[in-house]
CSV table of C-alpha atoms in Angstrom, one decimal:
chain,number,residue,atom,x,y,z
J,1,UNK,CA,93.5,59.1,199.6
J,2,UNK,CA,90.7,61.3,200.1
J,3,UNK,CA,90.7,64.3,197.7
J,4,UNK,CA,89.1,67.7,198.0
J,5,UNK,CA,88.5,70.9,196.3
J,6,UNK,CA,89.7,74.3,197.7
J,7,UNK,CA,87.6,77.3,196.5
J,8,UNK,CA,89.1,80.8,197.4
J,9,UNK,CA,86.2,83.3,197.5
J,10,UNK,CA,87.8,86.9,197.6
J,11,UNK,CA,84.8,89.3,198.2
J,12,UNK,CA,84.3,92.8,198.7
J,13,UNK,CA,84.4,92.9,202.4
J,14,UNK,CA,86.1,89.6,203.1
J,15,UNK,CA,88.1,86.8,202.0
J,16,UNK,CA,87.0,83.3,202.5
J,17,UNK,CA,88.2,79.7,201.9
J,18,UNK,CA,85.8,76.8,201.7
J,19,UNK,CA,86.9,73.2,201.3
J,20,UNK,CA,84.4,70.9,199.3
J,21,UNK,CA,84.4,67.0,199.3
J,22,UNK,CA,83.3,65.0,196.4
J,23,UNK,CA,79.8,65.1,197.3
J,24,UNK,CA,80.0,68.9,197.1
J,25,UNK,CA,79.6,69.2,200.9
J,26,UNK,CA,81.3,71.8,202.8
J,27,UNK,CA,84.2,70.4,205.0
J,28,UNK,CA,85.7,73.6,206.5
J,29,UNK,CA,85.3,77.4,206.2
J,30,UNK,CA,87.6,80.2,207.1
J,31,UNK,CA,86.8,83.9,206.7
J,32,UNK,CA,88.6,87.3,207.4
J,33,UNK,CA,87.4,90.7,206.9
J,34,UNK,CA,89.7,93.5,205.7
J,35,UNK,CA,90.0,97.1,205.5
J,36,UNK,CA,87.7,99.4,203.4
J,37,UNK,CA,89.3,102.6,202.5
J,38,UNK,CA,87.1,105.7,201.6
J,39,UNK,CA,89.7,108.5,200.6
J,40,UNK,CA,86.7,111.0,199.7
J,41,UNK,CA,83.1,110.6,199.0
J,42,UNK,CA,82.3,108.3,196.2
J,43,UNK,CA,85.7,106.6,196.3
J,44,UNK,CA,86.4,103.0,197.6
J,45,UNK,CA,89.7,101.4,197.6
J,46,UNK,CA,91.3,98.3,199.1
J,47,UNK,CA,95.1,97.5,199.8
J,48,UNK,CA,96.1,94.8,197.1
J,49,UNK,CA,98.4,93.4,199.5
J,50,UNK,CA,96.0,93.0,202.3
J,51,UNK,CA,93.6,91.3,199.8
J,52,UNK,CA,96.3,88.5,199.0
J,53,UNK,CA,97.5,88.4,202.7
J,54,UNK,CA,93.9,87.8,204.0
J,55,UNK,CA,93.2,85.2,201.4
J,56,UNK,CA,96.3,83.3,202.0
J,57,UNK,CA,95.7,83.5,205.6
J,58,UNK,CA,92.2,82.0,205.4
J,59,UNK,CA,93.3,79.3,203.0
J,60,UNK,CA,95.9,78.0,205.4
J,61,UNK,CA,93.4,78.4,208.3
J,62,UNK,CA,90.7,76.4,206.6
J,63,UNK,CA,93.3,73.6,205.6
J,64,UNK,CA,94.5,73.6,209.3
J,65,UNK,CA,91.0,73.3,210.6
J,66,UNK,CA,90.1,70.5,208.3
J,67,UNK,CA,93.6,68.6,209.0
J,68,UNK,CA,94.0,68.4,205.2
J,69,UNK,CA,97.3,68.6,203.6
J,70,UNK,CA,98.4,69.9,200.1
J,71,UNK,CA,98.7,66.4,198.7
J,72,UNK,CA,94.8,65.9,199.4
J,73,UNK,CA,94.0,68.9,197.3
J,74,UNK,CA,92.7,67.8,193.5
J,75,UNK,CA,92.5,71.4,192.7
J,76,UNK,CA,91.7,75.0,193.8
J,77,UNK,CA,88.9,77.3,192.2
J,78,UNK,CA,89.1,81.1,192.6
J,79,UNK,CA,86.2,83.4,192.6
J,80,UNK,CA,86.2,87.0,193.1
J,81,UNK,CA,84.8,90.4,193.6
J,82,UNK,CA,84.5,91.6,189.8
J,83,UNK,CA,85.6,95.1,188.2
J,84,UNK,CA,88.0,95.9,191.3
J,85,UNK,CA,91.2,97.2,189.4
J,86,UNK,CA,94.8,96.5,190.5
J,87,UNK,CA,97.8,97.9,188.7
J,88,UNK,CA,101.3,96.4,189.7
J,89,UNK,CA,104.9,96.4,188.6
J,90,UNK,CA,105.8,93.3,186.6
J,91,UNK,CA,109.3,92.9,188.0
J,92,UNK,CA,108.6,93.1,191.8
J,93,UNK,CA,104.9,92.4,192.1
J,94,UNK,CA,104.3,95.7,193.9
J,95,UNK,CA,101.1,97.6,193.4
J,96,UNK,CA,101.5,101.3,192.1
J,97,UNK,CA,98.4,102.2,193.7
J,98,UNK,CA,95.5,100.7,195.9
J,99,UNK,CA,92.9,98.4,194.4
J,100,UNK,CA,90.1,100.7,192.8
J,101,UNK,CA,86.8,98.8,193.9
J,102,UNK,CA,83.9,98.3,191.6
J,103,UNK,CA,81.8,100.5,193.8
J,104,UNK,CA,84.2,103.4,193.2
J,105,UNK,CA,82.6,106.4,191.2
J,106,UNK,CA,85.9,108.7,190.7
J,107,UNK,CA,85.4,108.0,186.9
J,108,UNK,CA,82.1,109.1,186.4
J,109,UNK,CA,82.8,112.4,184.6
J,110,UNK,CA,85.3,110.7,182.4
J,111,UNK,CA,82.4,108.1,181.3
J,112,UNK,CA,80.0,111.1,180.7
J,113,UNK,CA,82.8,112.5,178.4
J,114,UNK,CA,83.0,109.3,176.5
J,115,UNK,CA,79.1,109.3,176.3
J,116,UNK,CA,79.1,112.7,175.0
J,117,UNK,CA,81.8,111.8,172.5
J,118,UNK,CA,79.3,109.0,170.9
J,119,UNK,CA,81.4,106.2,172.2
J,120,UNK,CA,78.7,104.6,174.4
J,121,UNK,CA,77.1,102.5,171.6
J,122,UNK,CA,80.4,101.2,170.4
J,123,UNK,CA,81.2,99.9,173.8
J,124,UNK,CA,77.8,98.4,174.5
J,125,UNK,CA,77.7,96.7,171.0
J,126,UNK,CA,81.1,94.9,171.6
J,127,UNK,CA,81.1,94.4,175.5
J,128,UNK,CA,77.6,94.1,176.3
J,129,UNK,CA,77.9,96.6,179.1
J,130,UNK,CA,76.5,100.0,179.6
J,131,UNK,CA,79.1,102.7,179.7
J,132,UNK,CA,79.6,103.4,183.6
J,133,UNK,CA,82.3,104.0,186.2
J,134,UNK,CA,81.3,100.7,187.6
J,135,UNK,CA,83.7,98.8,185.2
J,136,UNK,CA,87.2,98.4,185.2
J,137,UNK,CA,88.5,100.2,182.0
J,138,UNK,CA,88.1,103.6,183.2
J,139,UNK,CA,89.7,102.8,186.6
J,140,UNK,CA,92.8,101.6,184.7
J,141,UNK,CA,93.0,104.8,182.7
J,142,UNK,CA,92.6,106.8,185.8
J,143,UNK,CA,95.6,105.0,187.7
J,144,UNK,CA,97.9,105.6,184.6
J,145,UNK,CA,96.9,109.4,184.5
J,146,UNK,CA,97.1,109.9,188.2
J,147,UNK,CA,100.1,107.8,189.4
J,148,UNK,CA,103.4,109.8,188.0
J,149,UNK,CA,105.1,108.0,185.4
J,150,UNK,CA,102.7,105.1,185.2
J,151,UNK,CA,101.5,105.6,181.8
J,152,UNK,CA,105.0,105.6,180.3
J,153,UNK,CA,105.9,102.4,182.2
J,154,UNK,CA,102.8,100.7,181.0
J,155,UNK,CA,103.5,101.4,177.6
J,156,UNK,CA,106.9,100.0,178.1
J,157,UNK,CA,105.5,96.7,179.4
J,158,UNK,CA,106.6,97.2,182.9
J,159,UNK,CA,103.1,97.3,184.4
J,160,UNK,CA,100.3,94.6,184.6
J,161,UNK,CA,96.6,95.0,185.2
J,162,UNK,CA,94.5,92.5,186.7
J,163,UNK,CA,91.1,92.1,188.3
J,164,UNK,CA,91.3,90.4,191.8
J,165,UNK,CA,91.5,86.6,190.3
J,166,UNK,CA,94.5,87.8,188.1
J,167,UNK,CA,96.1,89.3,191.2
J,168,UNK,CA,95.6,86.1,193.2
J,169,UNK,CA,96.9,83.9,190.5
J,170,UNK,CA,100.0,85.9,190.0
J,171,UNK,CA,100.9,85.9,193.7
J,172,UNK,CA,100.0,82.2,194.3
J,173,UNK,CA,102.2,81.2,191.3
J,174,UNK,CA,105.0,83.6,192.7
J,175,UNK,CA,104.8,85.9,189.6
J,176,UNK,CA,104.6,83.1,187.3
J,177,UNK,CA,101.3,83.5,185.6
J,178,UNK,CA,99.5,86.4,184.5
J,179,UNK,CA,96.0,85.2,183.5
J,180,UNK,CA,92.2,85.9,183.8
J,181,UNK,CA,89.0,84.1,182.6
J,182,UNK,CA,86.3,85.2,180.1
J,183,UNK,CA,83.7,85.9,182.9
J,184,UNK,CA,86.1,88.5,184.5
J,185,UNK,CA,87.5,89.8,181.1
J,186,UNK,CA,83.9,90.5,180.0
J,187,UNK,CA,83.6,93.1,182.9
J,188,UNK,CA,86.5,95.4,182.0
J,189,UNK,CA,85.0,97.3,178.7
J,190,UNK,CA,88.1,96.1,177.1
J,191,UNK,CA,86.8,92.6,176.2
J,192,UNK,CA,84.7,91.8,173.1
J,193,UNK,CA,82.2,89.2,174.0
J,194,UNK,CA,81.4,88.3,170.3
J,195,UNK,CA,85.2,87.4,169.3
J,196,UNK,CA,86.3,86.5,172.7
J,197,UNK,CA,89.3,88.6,172.5
J,198,UNK,CA,90.7,91.9,173.9
J,199,UNK,CA,89.8,94.7,171.5
J,200,UNK,CA,92.0,97.2,170.0
J,201,UNK,CA,89.2,99.8,169.4
J,202,UNK,CA,88.1,99.6,172.9
J,203,UNK,CA,91.6,99.8,174.1
J,204,UNK,CA,92.2,103.1,172.1
J,205,UNK,CA,88.8,104.4,173.3
J,206,UNK,CA,89.8,104.0,177.0
J,207,UNK,CA,93.5,104.7,176.5
J,208,UNK,CA,94.9,101.5,177.9
J,209,UNK,CA,98.2,99.6,176.7
J,210,UNK,CA,97.6,96.1,175.4
J,211,UNK,CA,100.8,95.4,177.2
J,212,UNK,CA,99.1,95.6,180.7
J,213,UNK,CA,96.5,92.9,179.8
J,214,UNK,CA,96.6,89.2,181.2
J,215,UNK,CA,96.0,86.0,178.8
J,216,UNK,CA,92.2,84.9,178.7
J,217,UNK,CA,92.1,81.3,179.5
J,218,UNK,CA,88.8,79.2,179.8
J,219,UNK,CA,86.9,79.3,183.2
J,220,UNK,CA,87.1,75.6,183.7
J,221,UNK,CA,90.8,74.9,182.8
J,222,UNK,CA,94.2,74.2,184.4
J,223,UNK,CA,95.7,77.7,184.3
J,224,UNK,CA,98.5,77.9,186.6
J,225,UNK,CA,100.0,75.9,189.4
J,226,UNK,CA,100.4,77.4,193.1
J,227,UNK,CA,104.3,77.8,194.1
J,228,UNK,CA,105.1,74.8,196.3
J,229,UNK,CA,105.7,77.1,199.2
J,230,UNK,CA,101.9,77.2,199.8
J,231,UNK,CA,101.3,73.6,200.2
J,232,UNK,CA,104.6,71.7,200.0
J,233,UNK,CA,103.7,70.8,196.2
J,234,UNK,CA,102.2,72.6,193.4
J,235,UNK,CA,98.4,72.5,193.2
J,236,UNK,CA,96.5,73.2,189.9
J,237,UNK,CA,94.6,76.4,189.8
J,238,UNK,CA,91.7,75.0,187.5
J,239,UNK,CA,88.6,77.1,187.7
J,240,UNK,CA,88.1,81.0,187.9
J,241,UNK,CA,85.0,83.0,187.4
J,242,UNK,CA,83.7,86.4,188.5
J,243,UNK,CA,81.6,86.1,191.8
J,244,UNK,CA,78.2,86.3,190.2
J,245,UNK,CA,78.9,84.0,187.3
J,246,UNK,CA,80.5,81.5,189.7
J,247,UNK,CA,77.3,81.8,191.9
J,248,UNK,CA,75.0,81.1,188.7
J,249,UNK,CA,77.0,78.0,188.0
J,250,UNK,CA,77.0,76.6,191.8
J,251,UNK,CA,73.3,77.2,191.8
J,252,UNK,CA,72.9,75.1,188.9
J,253,UNK,CA,71.6,77.3,186.5
J,254,UNK,CA,73.3,75.9,183.5
J,255,UNK,CA,70.5,75.8,181.0
J,256,UNK,CA,69.0,78.4,179.0
J,257,UNK,CA,66.3,80.3,180.8
J,258,UNK,CA,67.3,79.5,184.5
J,259,UNK,CA,68.2,82.5,186.9
J,260,UNK,CA,69.6,83.2,190.1
J,261,UNK,CA,69.9,86.2,192.6
J,262,UNK,CA,72.9,86.7,194.9
J,263,UNK,CA,72.1,88.9,197.9
J,264,UNK,CA,75.6,89.9,199.0
J,265,UNK,CA,77.1,93.3,199.3
J,266,UNK,CA,75.2,94.2,196.2
J,267,UNK,CA,72.5,92.3,194.5
J,268,UNK,CA,73.2,90.4,191.2
J,269,UNK,CA,70.5,88.7,189.2
J,270,UNK,CA,71.9,86.7,186.0
J,271,UNK,CA,69.6,84.8,183.7
J,272,UNK,CA,71.2,82.1,181.4
J,273,UNK,CA,70.6,83.0,177.8
J,274,UNK,CA,72.6,80.1,176.4
J,275,UNK,CA,75.5,80.2,173.7
J,276,UNK,CA,74.5,83.5,172.1
J,277,UNK,CA,75.4,86.8,173.4
J,278,UNK,CA,72.0,88.6,174.5
J,279,UNK,CA,71.0,92.3,173.5
J,280,UNK,CA,69.2,94.4,176.1
J,281,UNK,CA,66.9,97.1,175.0
J,282,UNK,CA,66.3,97.7,178.9
J,283,UNK,CA,69.5,98.6,180.4
J,284,UNK,CA,70.6,95.1,181.5
J,285,UNK,CA,74.2,93.8,180.9
J,286,UNK,CA,75.1,91.2,178.6
J,287,UNK,CA,78.1,89.2,180.1
J,288,UNK,CA,80.1,86.0,179.5
J,289,UNK,CA,78.7,83.5,182.0
J,290,UNK,CA,81.6,81.1,181.7
J,291,UNK,CA,83.9,79.1,179.2
J,292,UNK,CA,84.2,75.4,179.7
J,293,UNK,CA,85.2,72.7,177.2
J,294,UNK,CA,81.6,73.0,175.8
J,295,UNK,CA,82.3,76.4,174.8
J,296,UNK,CA,80.9,80.0,175.8
J,297,UNK,CA,77.8,80.5,177.8
J,298,UNK,CA,76.1,83.8,178.3
J,299,UNK,CA,73.9,85.8,180.8
J,300,UNK,CA,71.8,88.7,181.0
J,301,UNK,CA,72.8,90.5,184.2
J,302,UNK,CA,71.1,93.4,186.4
J,303,UNK,CA,73.3,94.7,189.2
J,304,UNK,CA,72.0,96.5,192.4
J,305,UNK,CA,75.0,98.2,193.7
J,306,UNK,CA,73.7,98.2,197.5
J,307,UNK,CA,72.0,95.2,199.0
J,308,UNK,CA,73.7,93.6,202.2
J,309,UNK,CA,75.7,96.7,202.3
J,310,UNK,CA,72.5,98.5,203.5
J,311,UNK,CA,72.6,96.0,206.5
J,312,UNK,CA,76.1,97.0,207.3
J,313,UNK,CA,75.1,100.6,207.1
J,314,UNK,CA,72.4,100.1,209.6
J,315,UNK,CA,74.8,98.2,211.9
J,316,UNK,CA,77.9,100.4,211.6
J,317,UNK,CA,76.6,103.8,210.2
J,318,UNK,CA,73.5,104.2,212.2
J,319,UNK,CA,74.0,101.7,214.9
J,320,UNK,CA,70.4,100.6,215.2
J,321,UNK,CA,71.5,96.9,215.2
J,322,UNK,CA,74.5,95.5,216.8
J,323,UNK,CA,74.7,92.3,214.5
J,324,UNK,CA,73.3,91.8,210.8
J,325,UNK,CA,71.3,88.7,212.3
J,326,UNK,CA,69.1,91.0,214.4
J,327,UNK,CA,67.5,92.9,211.2
J,328,UNK,CA,64.9,90.4,210.8
J,329,UNK,CA,63.7,90.6,214.2
J,330,UNK,CA,63.7,94.3,214.3
J,331,UNK,CA,61.6,94.5,211.1
J,332,UNK,CA,59.1,92.1,212.5
J,333,UNK,CA,58.2,94.4,215.5
J,334,UNK,CA,56.0,96.4,213.1
J,335,UNK,CA,53.5,95.2,210.8
J,336,UNK,CA,54.4,97.1,207.8
J,337,UNK,CA,56.7,99.9,206.7
J,338,UNK,CA,54.6,102.7,208.0
J,339,UNK,CA,54.8,104.5,204.7
J,340,UNK,CA,58.5,104.5,204.8
J,341,UNK,CA,60.7,103.8,201.7
J,342,UNK,CA,64.4,103.6,201.4
J,343,UNK,CA,66.6,103.9,198.3
J,344,UNK,CA,70.0,102.8,199.3
J,345,UNK,CA,71.7,104.5,196.4
J,346,UNK,CA,74.9,105.0,198.4
J,347,UNK,CA,77.2,104.8,195.4
J,348,UNK,CA,74.4,105.6,192.7
J,349,UNK,CA,71.9,103.2,191.3
J,350,UNK,CA,72.7,100.3,188.9
J,351,UNK,CA,70.2,98.6,186.6
J,352,UNK,CA,68.1,99.4,185.1
J,353,UNK,CA,68.5,103.1,186.0
J,354,UNK,CA,72.4,103.4,185.7
J,355,UNK,CA,72.3,106.6,187.7
J,356,UNK,CA,75.8,107.5,188.9
J,357,UNK,CA,74.6,110.8,190.6
J,358,UNK,CA,71.7,109.2,192.6
J,359,UNK,CA,72.1,109.1,196.5
J,360,UNK,CA,70.6,107.2,199.3
J,361,UNK,CA,67.1,108.7,200.2
J,362,UNK,CA,64.6,107.7,203.0
J,363,UNK,CA,61.1,109.2,202.4
J,364,UNK,CA,57.8,109.0,204.4
J,365,UNK,CA,59.4,109.8,207.7
J,366,UNK,CA,56.9,111.0,210.7
J,367,UNK,CA,57.0,111.2,214.3
J,368,UNK,CA,55.7,107.7,214.5
J,369,UNK,CA,58.6,106.2,212.5
J,370,UNK,CA,60.5,103.8,214.7
J,371,UNK,CA,63.7,101.8,214.0
J,372,UNK,CA,61.4,98.9,213.1
J,373,UNK,CA,60.2,100.7,210.2
J,374,UNK,CA,63.5,101.9,208.9
J,375,UNK,CA,64.6,98.1,209.0
J,376,UNK,CA,61.6,97.0,207.3
J,377,UNK,CA,62.2,99.5,204.5
J,378,UNK,CA,65.8,98.4,204.1
J,379,UNK,CA,64.7,94.8,203.7
J,380,UNK,CA,61.8,95.9,201.3
J,381,UNK,CA,64.3,98.1,199.3
J,382,UNK,CA,66.5,94.8,198.6
J,383,UNK,CA,63.5,93.2,197.2
J,384,UNK,CA,62.2,96.1,195.2
J,385,UNK,CA,65.4,96.8,193.5
J,386,UNK,CA,65.5,93.2,192.3
J,387,UNK,CA,61.9,93.4,191.0
J,388,UNK,CA,62.9,96.1,188.9
J,389,UNK,CA,65.5,94.1,187.4
J,390,UNK,CA,63.3,91.2,186.7
J,391,UNK,CA,60.8,93.4,185.0
J,392,UNK,CA,63.4,94.8,182.5
J,393,UNK,CA,64.7,91.1,181.8
J,394,UNK,CA,61.4,89.8,181.2
J,395,UNK,CA,60.9,92.6,178.6
J,396,UNK,CA,64.3,91.9,177.0
J,397,UNK,CA,64.0,88.2,176.6
J,398,UNK,CA,60.3,87.5,176.5
J,399,UNK,CA,61.1,84.7,179.2
J,400,UNK,CA,58.6,84.8,181.9
J,401,UNK,CA,60.3,83.7,185.1
J,402,UNK,CA,58.6,81.1,187.1
J,403,UNK,CA,61.4,80.4,189.6
J,404,UNK,CA,64.4,82.3,191.1
J,405,UNK,CA,67.1,80.5,192.8
J,406,UNK,CA,68.9,82.5,195.4
J,407,UNK,CA,72.1,82.7,197.5
J,408,UNK,CA,74.3,84.8,199.5
J,409,UNK,CA,74.2,85.9,203.0
J,410,UNK,CA,71.0,87.9,203.0
J,411,UNK,CA,69.0,84.7,201.3
J,412,UNK,CA,69.0,83.4,204.8
J,413,UNK,CA,66.5,86.3,205.8
J,414,UNK,CA,63.2,84.7,205.7
J,415,UNK,CA,61.5,87.8,205.5
J,416,UNK,CA,63.2,89.1,202.7
J,417,UNK,CA,62.9,85.9,200.9
J,418,UNK,CA,59.1,85.9,201.2
J,419,UNK,CA,58.9,89.5,200.4
J,420,UNK,CA,60.8,88.8,197.0
J,421,UNK,CA,58.4,86.0,196.1
J,422,UNK,CA,55.5,88.3,197.0
J,423,UNK,CA,56.8,91.3,194.9
J,424,UNK,CA,57.9,89.4,191.8
J,425,UNK,CA,55.1,86.5,191.8
J,426,UNK,CA,57.9,84.3,191.3
J,427,UNK,CA,58.6,81.2,193.4
J,428,UNK,CA,61.9,81.7,195.2
J,429,UNK,CA,64.0,78.6,195.9
J,430,UNK,CA,66.8,78.8,198.5
J,431,UNK,CA,69.4,75.8,198.3
J,432,UNK,CA,70.9,73.9,201.2
J,433,UNK,CA,74.3,75.4,200.4
J,434,UNK,CA,74.0,79.1,200.2
J,435,UNK,CA,77.7,79.4,199.6
J,436,UNK,CA,77.2,79.0,195.8
J,437,UNK,CA,79.8,81.5,194.8
J,438,UNK,CA,82.6,79.5,196.2
J,439,UNK,CA,80.7,76.3,195.0
J,440,UNK,CA,80.6,77.5,191.5
J,441,UNK,CA,84.5,78.1,191.7
J,442,UNK,CA,85.0,74.6,193.1
J,443,UNK,CA,82.7,72.9,190.4
J,444,UNK,CA,84.8,74.6,187.5
J,445,UNK,CA,87.8,73.6,189.0
J,446,UNK,CA,86.7,70.2,189.7
J,447,UNK,CA,85.4,69.7,186.2
J,448,UNK,CA,88.5,70.8,184.6
J,449,UNK,CA,90.6,68.0,186.6
J,450,UNK,CA,88.1,65.1,186.5
J,451,UNK,CA,87.0,65.5,190.1
J,452,UNK,CA,83.4,65.9,188.9
J,453,UNK,CA,82.8,64.0,185.4
J,454,UNK,CA,80.2,66.3,183.8
J,455,UNK,CA,77.9,69.3,184.2
J,456,UNK,CA,75.0,66.8,184.5
J,457,UNK,CA,76.6,65.3,187.6
J,458,UNK,CA,77.2,68.8,189.1
J,459,UNK,CA,73.6,70.1,188.5
J,460,UNK,CA,72.0,66.9,190.2
J,461,UNK,CA,74.0,68.0,193.3
J,462,UNK,CA,71.8,71.2,193.9
J,463,UNK,CA,69.2,70.6,196.8
J,464,UNK,CA,66.2,72.6,198.1
J,465,UNK,CA,66.4,73.9,201.6
J,466,UNK,CA,63.2,75.8,201.4
J,467,UNK,CA,60.7,77.4,198.7
J,468,UNK,CA,58.7,80.5,199.2
J,469,UNK,CA,55.7,81.0,197.2
J,470,UNK,CA,53.8,84.6,196.6
J,471,UNK,CA,51.1,85.3,198.8
J,472,UNK,CA,50.7,89.3,198.9
J,473,UNK,CA,47.4,90.7,197.5
J,474,UNK,CA,47.8,92.5,194.1
J,475,UNK,CA,46.3,95.7,195.3
J,476,UNK,CA,48.9,96.0,198.2
J,477,UNK,CA,51.7,95.2,195.8
J,478,UNK,CA,50.6,97.8,193.3
J,479,UNK,CA,50.5,100.3,195.9
J,480,UNK,CA,54.1,99.5,197.0
J,481,UNK,CA,55.3,99.7,193.6
J,482,UNK,CA,53.7,103.3,193.1
J,483,UNK,CA,55.4,104.6,196.2
J,484,UNK,CA,58.7,102.8,195.6
J,485,UNK,CA,59.1,104.6,192.0
J,486,UNK,CA,58.1,107.9,193.6
J,487,UNK,CA,61.1,107.4,196.0
J,488,UNK,CA,63.4,106.3,193.1
J,489,UNK,CA,62.3,110.0,191.3
J,490,UNK,CA,63.4,111.7,194.7
J,491,UNK,CA,66.8,109.8,194.8
J,492,UNK,CA,67.7,110.2,191.2
J,493,UNK,CA,70.3,112.7,190.0
J,494,UNK,CA,70.9,114.1,193.5
J,495,UNK,CA,74.7,115.1,193.0
J,496,UNK,CA,75.0,118.0,190.5
J,497,UNK,CA,78.5,118.3,188.5
C-alpha cells in the first residue's frame, strides 16, 4: 500500500492541508481562508473554533480530492502561526476568549511597564526574545485579567493555554493530549531555551499559572494520535514546528550557517546557528529551531511583521489591485519608485527596530505618483525590511551570507526576488516547492515514523527552481538605503501613549 504524509499548515489568514508522497512531491492541496477580527486599532483576533473547523475541513477535502484514505497515512505533521494565544476550558474544550493573534498590540503598555521594572534583560537572557507584545506570555496574562473569573479558574487547573499547534492536537485527539514542541514553546516568553523547560521565574514575571501549560515534546516524535472519528483509525501526529522553523527545515537549512527567508503575511529570516543558543547584540531573536532525536538546533531570527500583508492591503484596503498576482505587473508599469518609499508598519515594526508605536507611512508622493509607483514601493519595502535584518545578523554572527533560500507565497514574485538579491548582494535561491512550511512539518513527522530514514536523505530532496544574482549598481543601492532609512525615521514612534 502506498503511504503518504499529511501536513496541516494553520496560517494567519488561511488553513491548508497538503499531502506529500515519499519523494516529497505534493500530491494534493486544499486551502480555506477564515475570518480576521479587528475589535479596535492594533487588536487582531481569530475564532479558535473557526481555526479548528477550517483546518479539519481542508484536511478532509485534501484527502477526498487525492482519493487517499486514513490507512494510507503514515503520519501527520502540524505547522502553525506562532505566538497566537488560545485559552480554553479543560473540561469542555470551549475557548474562554478569541485567539489573540501574534500581530496584536494590546499588551504593549504592559511590556513597557515590565521594561521599566528592569525585567527585559532577565527575559532575553532566558528566552532569547526581545520583550514585546508579539509573544504569547503577555497575551495569556491579558486574557486571565480581562475575562471574569479566568485567573482563579486557571490557578485551580480548570483552564489550559496553547499556541495553535496545541489547540489542534487537543481537538484532533478529542481532548486527549495537551502538548507543544520546543519551537513553539520558545516563542511564549515562558520557556528557558537553555534548560529546555518552562521557567518558574518567567511564569512569576508574566503572572501565568504553570497548571495551564502543555507538555513539551520533541518536534519530531509521536506525540499524539488522532481520534478514530477523523480517519476511521488513529493516525500518529509525529511532527510539530512553528511555521518559520518548519520552513527552515523544509528548505533544507539543517546545517549551521544556512539561512532562509519566508515571504508570507510577515517576513521571517532564520539563520541556523547549530546546537548552541545564539546571543544577539543587534535586536535579533534567539529561538529553538527544532528538536529531533539528534537533540536541539537553534536559530537567529529576524521578524518583519508586515510583508505579504501589504499586498492584501493594496488589494482589500486601497483596491488598487483585484488579485495579489496583479502586483508585479502593476509595479512593472514604472521604471523605478519615482522617489516613493513605503514603510508598512501597520502593527509596529519588528526586527531590528522593535518599535511597537511605529505606524505605516508612505513618503515622497507627488502629483506624478501613480498606482504603479505605490505598487513598486510596496515590493521594495518587503526587500528593504529583509536587508535590515540580514545586516544585523551578519553583525551578530560574523557569518557573511552568500546564499539565501526563499519560500512563501510572495517568493513567486520575480521582481521581488531580483530586488532582494540586488539589495543584499546575496544570491537568492527559490526551490521548486515553495510550500516549505508544510514540507518541513511533513519531514519532521516522516522522520519520526521512519517514512524518511535520515536528515541527510531529506536534505537531498531540495531542488532549485530559479537563482537570482545581484545586478544593481552600488551607487543606486546606497541612494535607496539612504532614503529608506529616512522613511523609517518618519514612521517611528508615531503613536503616542
